[in-house]
Structure formats: structure tokens, C-alpha cells
Short mmCIF file of C-alpha atoms in Angstrom, two decimals:
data_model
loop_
_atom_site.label_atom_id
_atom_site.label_comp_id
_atom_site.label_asym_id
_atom_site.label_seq_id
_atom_site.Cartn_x
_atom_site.Cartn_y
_atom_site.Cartn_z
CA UNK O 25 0.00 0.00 0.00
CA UNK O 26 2.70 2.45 0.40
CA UNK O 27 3.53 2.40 -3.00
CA UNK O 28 -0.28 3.41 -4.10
CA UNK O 29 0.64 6.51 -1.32
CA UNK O 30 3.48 7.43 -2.99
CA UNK O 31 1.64 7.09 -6.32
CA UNK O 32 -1.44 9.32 -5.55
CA UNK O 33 1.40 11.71 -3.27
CA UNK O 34 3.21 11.87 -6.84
CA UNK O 35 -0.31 12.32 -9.36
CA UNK O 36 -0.90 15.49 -6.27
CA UNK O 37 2.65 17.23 -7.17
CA UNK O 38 2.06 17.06 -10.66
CA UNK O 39 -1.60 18.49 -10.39
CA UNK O 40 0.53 21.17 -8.55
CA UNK O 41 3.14 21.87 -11.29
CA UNK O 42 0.31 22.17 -13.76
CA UNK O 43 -1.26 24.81 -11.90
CA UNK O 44 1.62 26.78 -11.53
CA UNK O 45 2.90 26.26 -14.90
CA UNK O 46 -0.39 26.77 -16.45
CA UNK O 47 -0.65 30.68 -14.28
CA UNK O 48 3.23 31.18 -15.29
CA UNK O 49 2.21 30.87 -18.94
CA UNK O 50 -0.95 33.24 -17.91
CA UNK O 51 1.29 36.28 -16.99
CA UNK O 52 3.52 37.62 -19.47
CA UNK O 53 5.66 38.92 -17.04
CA UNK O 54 6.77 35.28 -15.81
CA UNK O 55 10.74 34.83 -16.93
CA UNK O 56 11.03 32.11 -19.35
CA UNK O 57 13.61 30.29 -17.50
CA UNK O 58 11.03 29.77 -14.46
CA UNK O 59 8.44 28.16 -17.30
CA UNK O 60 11.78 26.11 -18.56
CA UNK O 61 12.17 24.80 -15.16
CA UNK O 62 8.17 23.63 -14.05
CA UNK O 63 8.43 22.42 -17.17
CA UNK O 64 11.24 20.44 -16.50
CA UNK O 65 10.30 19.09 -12.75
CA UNK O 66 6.55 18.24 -13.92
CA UNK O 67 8.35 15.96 -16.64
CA UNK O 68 10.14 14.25 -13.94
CA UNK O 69 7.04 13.58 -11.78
CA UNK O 70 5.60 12.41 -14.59
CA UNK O 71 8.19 10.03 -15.09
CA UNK O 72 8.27 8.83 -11.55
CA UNK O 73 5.00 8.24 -11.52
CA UNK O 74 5.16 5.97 -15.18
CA UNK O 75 8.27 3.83 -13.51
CA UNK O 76 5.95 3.99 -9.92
CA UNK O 77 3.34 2.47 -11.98
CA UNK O 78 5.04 0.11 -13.63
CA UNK O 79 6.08 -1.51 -10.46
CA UNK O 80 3.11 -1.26 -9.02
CA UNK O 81 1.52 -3.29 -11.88
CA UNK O 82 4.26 -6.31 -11.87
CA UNK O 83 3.62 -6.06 -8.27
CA UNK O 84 0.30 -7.39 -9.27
#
């Protein structure tokens, strides 16, 4: 079960980074390099979660 935690934990950061990318991309004033980096770090959730669920489904 702790791996279905860390799973939903995960999905809940990345609902995060879309927010805040999606109200960087909103305001023109937002520097590019702080769009390049949510960007970047909701990728890698994303990917943690795709390896997370891997495991979780040889798991089962």
C-alpha cells in the first residue's frame, strides 16, 4: 500500500506543477527560465509516476 501513497502523493505534485505552470504561462511577465524549469520538474514527476506504476503493476 505504500507504494499506491506514494503514487497518488506523486499524481498530487504534478496536479501542482500544472497549476503553476499553467498561471506562469498566464502572466507575461513570468521569466522564461522559471516556465523552462516547471516544465522540467513536472516531466520528472511524470516520469516517476510511469516507472511507480510500472512496479506497481508487476507487483500485481
Amino acid at each position: 500500500m505504500a507504494l499506491q501513497a506514494h503514487l497518488v502523493e506523486l499524481e498530487r505534485k504534478h496536479q501542482i506543477l500544472e497549476t503553476e505552470l499553467h498561471e506562469a504561462l498566464v502572466h507575461l511577465s513570468t521569466d522564461d527560465l522559471r516556465i523552462v524549469e516547471l516544465k522540467r520538474r513536472k516531466l520528472m514527476v511524470r516520469d516517476q509516476i510511469a516507472r511507480l506504476r510500472q512496479n506497481v503493476d508487476t507487483l500485481h
